[in-house]
Coordinates of C-alpha atoms (C1' of nucleotides) in Angstrom, one line a residue:
Chain A
M42 CA 16.9 81.9 46.7
R43 CA 15.1 78.2 48.2
N44 CA 16.5 77.4 51.4
Q45 CA 17.5 74.0 52.1
G46 CA 17.0 71.6 55.3
P47 CA 20.3 69.9 56.6
C48 CA 19.5 67.1 54.5
A49 CA 18.8 66.8 51.0
I50 CA 15.8 64.8 49.9
I51 CA 14.4 62.8 47.5
F52 CA 17.7 62.2 45.2
V53 CA 17.6 59.7 42.7
M54 CA 20.9 59.1 40.5
L55 CA 19.3 56.9 37.6
D56 CA 15.9 57.0 36.5
T57 CA 14.1 54.5 38.4
H58 CA 11.9 53.6 35.5
F59 CA 15.1 53.1 33.3
V60 CA 16.9 50.9 36.2
R61 CA 13.3 48.8 36.4
S62 CA 13.0 48.2 32.5
N63 CA 16.7 47.8 31.9
L64 CA 18.2 45.7 34.7
E65 CA 20.3 43.5 32.7
L66 CA 22.1 46.6 30.9
V67 CA 22.3 48.6 34.3
K68 CA 23.7 45.4 36.1
K69 CA 26.2 44.7 33.1
K70 CA 27.4 48.4 33.0
V71 CA 27.8 48.8 37.0
E72 CA 29.6 45.4 37.1
A73 CA 31.9 46.4 34.4
K74 CA 32.9 49.5 36.7
G75 CA 34.0 46.5 39.2
I76 CA 31.0 47.2 41.5
P77 CA 28.7 44.3 42.2
F78 CA 24.8 45.1 41.5
A79 CA 22.5 43.2 43.5
D80 CA 19.8 43.4 40.8
D81 CA 17.4 41.0 42.8
R82 CA 17.3 43.3 46.0
F83 CA 16.4 46.1 43.8
V84 CA 13.5 44.2 42.3
A85 CA 12.3 43.2 46.1
I86 CA 12.9 46.9 47.5
D87 CA 11.2 48.5 44.5
Q88 CA 8.2 46.1 44.4
R89 CA 7.4 46.3 47.9
R90 CA 8.0 50.1 48.0
R91 CA 5.4 50.4 45.2
R92 CA 3.1 48.0 47.1
L93 CA 3.2 49.8 50.2
L94 CA 2.6 53.4 48.5
S95 CA -0.7 52.5 46.8
D96 CA -1.6 50.7 49.7
S97 CA -1.3 54.0 51.9
E98 CA -2.5 56.2 49.0
E99 CA -5.6 54.1 48.9
L100 CA -6.2 54.5 52.6
K101 CA -5.6 58.4 52.3
S102 CA -8.1 58.7 49.7
R103 CA -10.3 57.4 51.7
K104 CA -9.7 59.3 54.6
N105 CA -10.0 62.4 52.8
K106 CA -13.3 61.7 51.6
V107 CA -14.5 60.9 55.0
A108 CA -13.0 64.1 56.3
R109 CA -14.7 66.0 53.5
E110 CA -17.9 64.6 54.5
T111 CA -17.8 65.1 58.2
G112 CA -17.6 68.8 57.0
F113 CA -21.0 68.6 55.4
L114 CA -22.4 67.1 58.0
K115 CA -21.2 69.4 60.8
K116 CA -22.5 72.3 58.4
S117 CA -26.1 70.8 58.5
G118 CA -25.8 69.9 62.4
A119 CA -25.9 66.6 61.7
P120 CA -24.0 64.1 64.4
T121 CA -20.5 63.1 63.1
R122 CA -19.1 61.0 65.9
E123 CA -19.1 57.8 63.7
M124 CA -17.5 59.5 60.8
E125 CA -14.6 60.8 63.1
L126 CA -14.0 57.3 64.5
R127 CA -13.8 56.1 61.1
S128 CA -11.3 58.8 60.1
I129 CA -9.3 58.1 63.4
E130 CA -9.2 54.5 62.6
L131 CA -7.8 55.0 59.0
S132 CA -5.2 57.2 60.3
K133 CA -3.9 54.7 62.4
Q134 CA -3.6 52.2 59.5
I135 CA -1.9 55.0 57.5
G136 CA 0.6 55.8 60.2
D137 CA 1.4 51.9 60.3
L138 CA 2.1 51.7 56.6
E139 CA 3.7 55.0 56.3
K140 CA 6.2 54.0 59.1
E141 CA 7.0 51.0 57.2
L142 CA 7.3 53.0 53.8
A143 CA 9.4 55.4 55.4
A144 CA 12.0 52.4 56.3
V145 CA 11.8 51.1 52.6
E146 CA 12.1 54.5 51.1
A147 CA 15.2 55.1 53.0
E148 CA 16.7 51.5 51.9
F149 CA 15.3 52.3 48.4
Q150 CA 17.3 55.6 48.3
D151 CA 20.5 54.3 49.9
F152 CA 20.5 51.6 47.1
L153 CA 20.2 54.1 44.4
L154 CA 22.6 56.6 45.8
N155 CA 25.3 53.9 45.7
I156 CA 24.9 53.4 42.0
P157 CA 27.6 54.4 40.0
N158 CA 26.9 56.2 36.7
L159 CA 26.6 54.3 33.6
F160 CA 29.8 54.7 31.3
H161 CA 29.2 56.0 28.0
D162 CA 29.2 53.2 25.0
S163 CA 32.6 54.6 23.6
V164 CA 34.5 54.1 26.7
P165 CA 36.9 51.3 26.8
V166 CA 35.6 48.4 28.8
G167 CA 38.6 47.1 31.3
G168 CA 39.3 46.3 34.9
D169 CA 42.5 48.4 35.6
P170 CA 44.1 51.5 34.2
G171 CA 46.2 49.3 31.7
A172 CA 43.2 49.4 29.9
N173 CA 43.0 53.1 29.3
E174 CA 43.9 54.2 25.7
V175 CA 46.3 57.0 24.7
L176 CA 44.3 59.2 22.1
R177 CA 47.1 61.7 21.6
E178 CA 50.5 62.9 22.9
W179 CA 51.7 66.8 22.2
G180 CA 55.0 68.3 22.7
D181 CA 58.6 67.4 22.9
K182 CA 60.0 66.1 26.0
P183 CA 63.0 68.1 27.2
V184 CA 66.5 66.6 26.7
F185 CA 68.8 67.2 29.8
A186 CA 72.8 67.4 29.2
F187 CA 72.3 66.3 33.5
P188 CA 69.8 63.9 35.1
P189 CA 66.7 66.0 36.1
R190 CA 65.9 66.4 39.7
P191 CA 62.7 66.2 41.3
H192 CA 60.6 69.4 41.8
W193 CA 60.7 68.9 45.6
E194 CA 64.7 68.8 45.7
L195 CA 64.7 72.0 43.4
G196 CA 62.5 73.8 45.8
E197 CA 63.9 72.8 49.2
D198 CA 67.4 73.6 47.4
A199 CA 66.3 77.1 46.4
G200 CA 64.6 77.9 49.6
T201 CA 61.3 78.1 47.7
L202 CA 59.6 75.4 48.9
D203 CA 59.5 74.2 52.8
F204 CA 57.8 71.0 53.7
G205 CA 59.4 71.0 57.3
R206 CA 57.7 74.0 58.4
A207 CA 54.4 73.0 56.7
A208 CA 54.3 70.1 58.7
K209 CA 55.3 72.1 62.0
V210 CA 52.5 74.8 61.0
S211 CA 49.9 72.1 60.0
G212 CA 51.2 68.7 59.4
S213 CA 52.1 66.2 56.8
R214 CA 51.1 66.7 53.5
F215 CA 51.1 70.6 53.2
A216 CA 53.2 72.8 51.5
V217 CA 55.0 76.2 52.1
Y218 CA 55.9 78.4 49.2
F219 CA 58.2 81.4 49.1
D220 CA 59.4 84.1 46.7
G221 CA 59.1 83.0 43.0
L222 CA 57.6 79.9 43.2
A223 CA 54.7 81.4 45.5
R224 CA 54.4 84.2 42.9
L225 CA 54.3 81.4 40.3
E226 CA 51.2 79.6 42.1
R227 CA 49.8 82.7 42.0
V228 CA 50.1 84.0 38.5
L229 CA 49.6 80.3 37.3
V230 CA 45.7 81.0 38.4
Q231 CA 45.4 84.3 37.1
F232 CA 46.9 83.2 33.9
M233 CA 44.4 79.9 33.4
L234 CA 41.6 82.4 34.3
D235 CA 42.6 85.0 31.8
V236 CA 42.9 82.5 28.9
H237 CA 39.7 80.6 29.9
T238 CA 37.5 83.8 30.3
G239 CA 39.3 85.7 27.7
E240 CA 39.8 83.2 24.7
H241 CA 37.4 80.1 25.5
G242 CA 34.2 82.0 26.9
Y243 CA 33.9 80.9 30.1
R244 CA 32.4 83.2 33.0
E245 CA 34.7 83.8 36.0
V246 CA 33.2 82.6 39.6
L247 CA 34.5 83.0 42.8
P248 CA 32.5 80.8 44.9
P249 CA 32.2 79.7 48.5
F250 CA 35.1 77.1 49.9
L251 CA 32.7 75.7 52.2
V252 CA 29.8 73.9 51.3
N253 CA 26.8 72.1 53.0
D254 CA 25.7 68.3 52.8
A255 CA 23.0 69.1 50.1
S256 CA 25.6 70.3 47.8
L257 CA 27.9 67.2 48.1
V258 CA 25.0 64.8 47.7
G259 CA 24.2 66.8 44.4
T260 CA 27.8 66.2 43.1
G261 CA 27.9 62.5 44.0
N262 CA 30.4 63.0 47.1
L263 CA 28.2 62.1 49.5
P264 CA 27.1 59.9 50.9
K265 CA 29.8 57.1 49.5
F266 CA 32.9 59.3 49.8
K267 CA 32.4 60.8 53.2
D268 CA 36.0 59.7 54.3
D269 CA 37.6 61.8 51.5
L270 CA 36.2 65.1 52.9
F271 CA 37.4 67.6 55.8
K272 CA 34.0 68.4 57.9
V273 CA 34.1 71.6 59.7
E274 CA 33.3 70.4 63.4
G275 CA 29.7 71.6 64.7
Y276 CA 28.6 72.7 61.1
N277 CA 26.6 71.3 58.6
L278 CA 29.8 72.6 56.5
Y279 CA 32.7 70.8 54.4
L280 CA 35.9 72.3 52.7
V281 CA 35.4 72.2 49.0
P282 CA 37.4 69.2 47.5
T283 CA 36.9 70.9 43.9
A284 CA 35.3 73.8 42.6
E285 CA 32.9 71.3 40.9
V286 CA 30.9 71.1 44.0
P287 CA 30.0 74.7 44.4
L288 CA 29.8 75.4 40.8
T289 CA 27.3 72.3 40.0
N290 CA 25.2 73.5 43.0
L291 CA 25.1 76.9 41.7
H292 CA 22.0 75.7 39.8
R293 CA 20.7 73.1 42.2
D294 CA 16.9 73.1 42.0
E295 CA 16.8 75.4 39.2
T296 CA 15.2 75.2 35.7
L297 CA 17.7 76.6 33.0
D298 CA 16.4 78.2 29.9
E299 CA 17.5 76.2 27.1
A300 CA 18.3 79.3 24.9
R301 CA 21.5 80.2 27.3
L302 CA 22.6 76.9 27.2
P303 CA 25.6 75.9 27.5
L304 CA 26.2 77.7 30.4
K305 CA 30.3 77.6 31.1
Y306 CA 32.0 78.6 34.2
A307 CA 35.6 78.8 35.4
A308 CA 36.5 79.6 39.2
Y309 CA 39.4 79.0 41.2
T310 CA 39.5 77.4 44.5
P311 CA 41.8 75.9 46.7
C312 CA 40.8 72.2 47.3
F313 CA 40.8 70.0 50.3
R314 CA 41.0 66.3 50.5
S315 CA 41.9 64.4 53.1
E316 CA 43.6 61.5 51.1
A317 CA 42.3 58.7 53.0
G318 CA 43.7 55.4 51.8
S319 CA 46.5 56.9 49.8
H320 CA 49.1 56.7 52.7
G321 CA 52.4 56.0 51.5
K322 CA 51.6 56.9 47.6
D323 CA 53.2 60.3 46.3
I324 CA 54.3 61.2 49.7
R325 CA 57.2 63.7 48.1
G326 CA 56.4 66.9 46.8
L327 CA 53.3 68.9 45.7
V328 CA 51.7 66.0 43.8
R329 CA 49.3 64.8 46.4
Q330 CA 48.3 67.2 49.1
H331 CA 45.8 68.0 51.6
Q332 CA 45.3 71.4 50.1
F333 CA 46.0 72.6 46.5
N334 CA 44.7 75.1 44.1
K335 CA 42.9 74.4 41.1
V336 CA 41.1 76.2 38.5
E337 CA 38.0 74.4 37.6
L338 CA 35.9 74.3 34.2
L339 CA 32.3 73.5 34.5
K340 CA 29.4 73.3 31.8
F341 CA 25.9 73.0 31.9
T342 CA 24.5 71.7 28.5
T343 CA 21.6 69.8 26.8
P344 CA 21.9 66.3 26.1
D345 CA 22.2 66.3 22.5
R346 CA 25.5 68.2 22.9
S347 CA 27.2 67.1 25.7
Y348 CA 29.8 64.9 24.2
A349 CA 30.8 67.7 21.8
E350 CA 31.1 69.9 24.8
L351 CA 33.4 67.3 26.5
E352 CA 36.0 67.3 23.4
E353 CA 35.9 71.1 23.5
L354 CA 36.4 71.3 27.4
T355 CA 39.4 68.9 27.0
A356 CA 40.6 71.0 24.5
D357 CA 40.4 74.1 26.5
A358 CA 42.4 72.4 29.4
E359 CA 45.0 71.3 26.9
A360 CA 45.5 74.8 25.4
I361 CA 46.8 75.9 28.8
L362 CA 49.5 73.2 28.8
K363 CA 50.4 74.0 25.1
K364 CA 50.7 77.7 26.0
L365 CA 53.0 76.7 28.7
A366 CA 54.9 74.6 26.4
L367 CA 54.8 71.5 28.8
P368 CA 54.5 68.2 27.0
F369 CA 51.4 66.2 27.6
R370 CA 48.9 63.0 26.5
T371 CA 45.4 62.7 26.8
T372 CA 44.0 59.2 27.7
V373 CA 40.6 58.1 27.8
L374 CA 39.6 56.1 31.0
C375 CA 38.5 52.7 30.8
S376 CA 35.5 51.5 32.5
G377 CA 37.0 50.2 35.6
D378 CA 38.9 53.3 36.0
L379 CA 35.8 55.8 35.8
S380 CA 35.1 57.5 38.7
F381 CA 31.8 57.0 40.5
S382 CA 29.9 59.7 39.1
S383 CA 31.2 60.0 35.2
A384 CA 30.1 58.5 32.1
K385 CA 33.2 59.3 30.2
T386 CA 36.5 60.9 31.4
Y387 CA 39.6 62.1 29.7
D388 CA 42.6 62.5 32.0
I389 CA 45.6 65.0 30.7
E390 CA 48.8 64.0 31.8
V391 CA 51.8 66.3 32.1
W392 CA 55.4 64.8 31.5
M393 CA 57.5 64.9 34.5
P394 CA 61.2 64.4 33.8
A395 CA 62.5 63.5 37.1
R396 CA 60.1 60.4 37.1
A397 CA 60.4 59.7 33.8
D398 CA 56.7 59.3 33.6
Y399 CA 53.4 61.1 32.9
L400 CA 51.6 62.5 36.1
E401 CA 47.7 63.5 35.5
I402 CA 47.1 67.1 35.9
S403 CA 43.4 67.4 34.5
S404 CA 40.5 65.1 34.4
C405 CA 37.8 65.9 32.2
S406 CA 34.3 64.4 32.5
N407 CA 31.0 64.2 31.4
F408 CA 28.5 63.2 33.9
E409 CA 25.3 63.0 31.7
S410 CA 22.3 63.5 34.0
F411 CA 23.9 62.1 36.7
Q412 CA 24.6 64.9 39.0
A413 CA 21.6 67.0 37.4
R414 CA 19.1 64.2 38.6
R415 CA 21.0 64.4 42.0
A416 CA 20.8 68.2 42.2
H417 CA 17.5 68.6 40.4
I418 CA 18.6 70.5 37.5
K419 CA 16.8 70.8 34.3
F420 CA 16.2 72.8 31.5
K421 CA 13.1 73.9 29.5
G422 CA 13.1 73.2 25.8
R423 CA 11.5 75.1 23.1
D424 CA 8.6 72.9 23.1
G425 CA 8.0 73.4 27.2
R426 CA 9.2 69.9 28.4
K427 CA 11.5 69.9 31.0
E428 CA 14.4 67.8 30.9
F429 CA 17.7 67.0 32.8
V430 CA 20.8 68.9 31.7
H431 CA 24.0 67.2 31.4
T432 CA 26.9 68.6 33.4
L433 CA 31.0 68.2 32.3
N434 CA 33.7 69.5 34.1
G435 CA 37.4 69.3 33.9
S436 CA 40.5 70.8 35.5
G437 CA 41.9 73.7 33.9
L438 CA 44.2 72.9 35.3
A439 CA 45.6 71.8 39.1
V440 CA 47.9 74.5 39.8
G441 CA 50.2 72.7 42.3
R442 CA 51.0 70.2 39.8
T443 CA 51.3 72.6 37.1
V444 CA 54.0 74.3 39.3
A445 CA 55.8 71.0 39.9
A446 CA 55.8 70.2 36.1
I447 CA 57.1 73.7 35.3
M448 CA 59.8 73.2 37.9
E449 CA 60.9 70.0 36.3
N450 CA 60.6 71.0 32.7
Y451 CA 62.1 74.2 32.8
Q452 CA 65.0 73.5 35.2
D453 CA 68.8 74.2 34.4
A454 CA 72.1 72.4 35.3
E455 CA 72.5 75.1 38.3
G456 CA 68.7 74.0 39.6
R457 CA 67.2 77.2 38.6
V458 CA 63.9 77.3 37.0
R459 CA 63.3 79.4 33.7
V460 CA 59.9 81.0 33.4
P461 CA 57.6 80.0 30.5
E462 CA 57.2 82.3 28.0
A463 CA 53.6 82.7 28.4
L464 CA 54.2 83.7 31.9
R465 CA 56.7 86.3 31.6
P466 CA 54.3 89.3 31.1
Y467 CA 53.2 88.0 34.7
F468 CA 56.6 88.1 36.0
G469 CA 57.4 91.8 35.0
G470 CA 59.3 90.3 31.9
R471 CA 61.9 88.2 34.4
D472 CA 62.9 85.0 32.9
R473 CA 64.1 83.2 35.5
L474 CA 61.8 82.5 39.0
Chain B
rG147 C1' 25.8 87.8 70.1
rG148 C1' 20.6 91.0 71.5
rA149 C1' 15.4 92.9 69.7
rG150 C1' 11.7 92.9 66.1
rG151 C1' 9.6 91.5 60.6
rG152 C1' 9.2 87.6 57.2
rA153 C1' 9.1 82.8 54.0
rU154 C1' 2.6 81.2 49.4
rG155 C1' 3.0 79.2 42.0
rG156 C1' 8.2 82.3 37.0
rC157 C1' 7.6 87.3 39.5
rA158 C1' 4.3 90.4 42.7
rG159 C1' 0.6 89.6 46.1
rA160 C1' -4.3 87.7 48.8
rG161 C1' -6.0 83.8 51.5
rC162 C1' -12.7 83.6 58.8
rG163 C1' -9.5 75.3 60.0
rG164 C1' -13.5 72.6 55.8
rU165 C1' -15.3 72.1 47.5
rC166 C1' -7.7 76.1 48.4
rG167 C1' -3.5 73.5 44.2
rA168 C1' -4.8 77.9 46.2
rA169 C1' -8.1 84.9 44.4
rU170 C1' -5.8 88.7 41.9
rG171 C1' -2.0 91.5 38.8
rC172 C1' 2.2 91.0 35.7
rG173 C1' 4.9 87.6 32.8
rG174 C1' 4.5 83.0 29.3
rC175 C1' 1.5 80.2 25.4
rG176 C1' -2.7 79.9 21.9
rG177 C1' -6.4 82.6 19.4
rU178 C1' -9.5 87.0 17.4
rC179 C1' -8.9 91.9 15.6
rU180 C1' -4.5 94.3 12.3
rU181 C1' -0.8 94.8 6.0
rG182 C1' 2.5 94.0 10.4
rA183 C1' 3.2 95.1 15.2
rA184 C1' 1.1 97.5 19.6
rA185 C1' -3.3 98.0 22.5
rA186 C1' -7.8 95.5 23.3
rC187 C1' -10.8 90.9 24.0
rC188 C1' -11.1 85.5 24.5
rG189 C1' -8.8 81.0 26.3
rU190 C1' -4.9 78.9 28.4
rU191 C1' -0.7 78.6 32.0
rG192 C1' 3.1 74.3 38.6
rU193 C1' 6.3 70.2 40.2
rC194 C1' 6.6 65.3 41.6
rC195 C1' 4.9 60.3 42.6
rC196 C1' 1.8 55.8 42.0
rU197 C1' -1.7 53.1 38.7
rU198 C1' -3.9 52.4 33.7
rU199 C1' -2.5 49.7 26.9
rA200 C1' -5.3 54.3 26.7
rC201 C1' -9.5 57.6 28.4
rG202 C1' -8.6 58.2 33.0
rG203 C1' -8.1 57.4 38.6
rG204 C1' -5.6 58.3 43.0
rG205 C1' -1.5 60.6 46.1
rA206 C1' 1.8 64.4 48.0
rC207 C1' 3.8 69.6 47.7
rC208 C1' 2.1 76.9 50.1
rG209 C1' 10.6 77.5 53.6
rU210 C1' 12.1 72.4 56.5
rG211 C1' 10.7 68.9 60.2
rG212 C1' 7.6 67.3 64.1
rG213 C1' 2.7 68.3 66.7
rU214 C1' -2.7 69.4 67.5
rU215 C1' -7.6 68.2 64.9
rC216 C1' -12.7 64.3 61.9
rG217 C1' -10.1 68.1 58.5
rA218 C1' -4.1 72.4 58.7
rA219 C1' -1.5 77.2 53.4
rU220 C1' -4.5 78.6 57.9
rC221 C1' -3.3 76.6 65.2
rC222 C1' 1.3 75.1 68.3
rU223 C1' 6.6 73.8 68.0
rA224 C1' 11.7 73.4 66.7
rC225 C1' 15.0 74.1 62.8
rU226 C1' 17.1 76.9 58.2
rC227 C1' 17.0 81.2 55.3
rC228 C1' 16.1 86.3 54.5
rC229 C1' 15.1 91.4 55.8
rU230 C1' 15.5 95.8 59.4
rC231 C1' 17.9 97.9 64.0
rC232 C1' 22.0 97.6 67.9
rG233 C1' 26.7 95.3 69.7
rC234 C1' 31.4 93.1 68.0
rC235 C1' 34.6 92.1 63.7
rA236 C1' 38.5 91.2 58.8

RNA sequence: GGAGGGAUGGCAGAGCGGUCGAAUGCGGCGGUCUUGAAAACCGUUGUCCCUUUACGGGGACCGUGGGUUCGAAUCCUACUCCCUCCGCCA
């Protein structure tokens, strides 16, 4: 196991050569994501950096030569003072150049780290969620003989959800579950993992729930999205915002064997998010909490297979909703709605009767080599060449939202909730919560 | 928390401050031999960056950062991680 310093080093999100020789394309794609791209600034920093680099390396080369010759002279007993002075002079010049270079390098890294991933050509171009495209819908929306109630009302009335006490114990945006509902959440985790490991071929992982900064840089959460994270005071540790972070970084700084790809992992973790900037949004219920449970699917694959793997991964997530008989639709996100790191994303949205609308319950993305570059994850092909892997992940599923969806879709006129058929074995055959 | 030991190439394991990017073994790759395989033998085998149309040239990297020196894998220092022992603790 290689140890890491507190700070991650040389991270490059897009290949600098690629950016350099495809400036127009990069600018176009970045700006289609709604983020300005200062191509002139890139060119300026890039040129300055390379100039300084070759200058200082030239001086180093001379210094190395002088030092070597000094060694030989010393051995033969000849005077070396003149050589030593020359070397000291060179060191001074190198020091000056390197100081300048370090500043430029930092600026360059910062610039690169803040360029989002480029979207795939199959992604619809558009500025807002209105440009997302619905690909398919599944299931029959339940018909009620009464107005369906929101899950938080059902829960609070039944005494199985308690937001008041959660606020006392922790604060806003937390929940306490009791009884059958607590069991439902636990059972769903197990059900999802059982399906993904048993039927879809994922390897089960139980990762740490605290991760260091290098891991977060690897997945693209840092440096740009620091405010979304909970940091542990006094430590270089953060609460995981998703299992994607520990799972992706499982193979940070590694070269994988192509013959063993794709690697498929499934993990349950709680997820912690500050939800900075979401004040007033989804304040009621289980939809937007500081802490929620999620089963995450993650794949490491070769570039040629990554889009086929994305389809499969999305189907794996959908399979859970099908087994639970929850109606859903799947959409492809447009360029403007894509996350920072993603090249293509499918959102799976579950039907929520009380709001009579769909709610995102899974997000399945192909990051291509974006995270692999940041986290240095490569594979070695049969020809012996090393190449960056592609990483993909998706929720399979967000558990709290699944609970909410079950409550609302399976409610009856008395405000009770039926247990979905597929979960009955986990409830000792019981059919009500 | 206290006391020690350690960190070198895919792995194992050397390395008087100066031709050390690094001996050696294993593994990997190519070849000879063989009907084939094994064995044996021969050769080969790190990553990143800058530059060059190319051949090539140059730089960095021996856990990480800083320092000493004309010159550092080798010396000093701080940090991180790992191992052993003691204490404490789910």
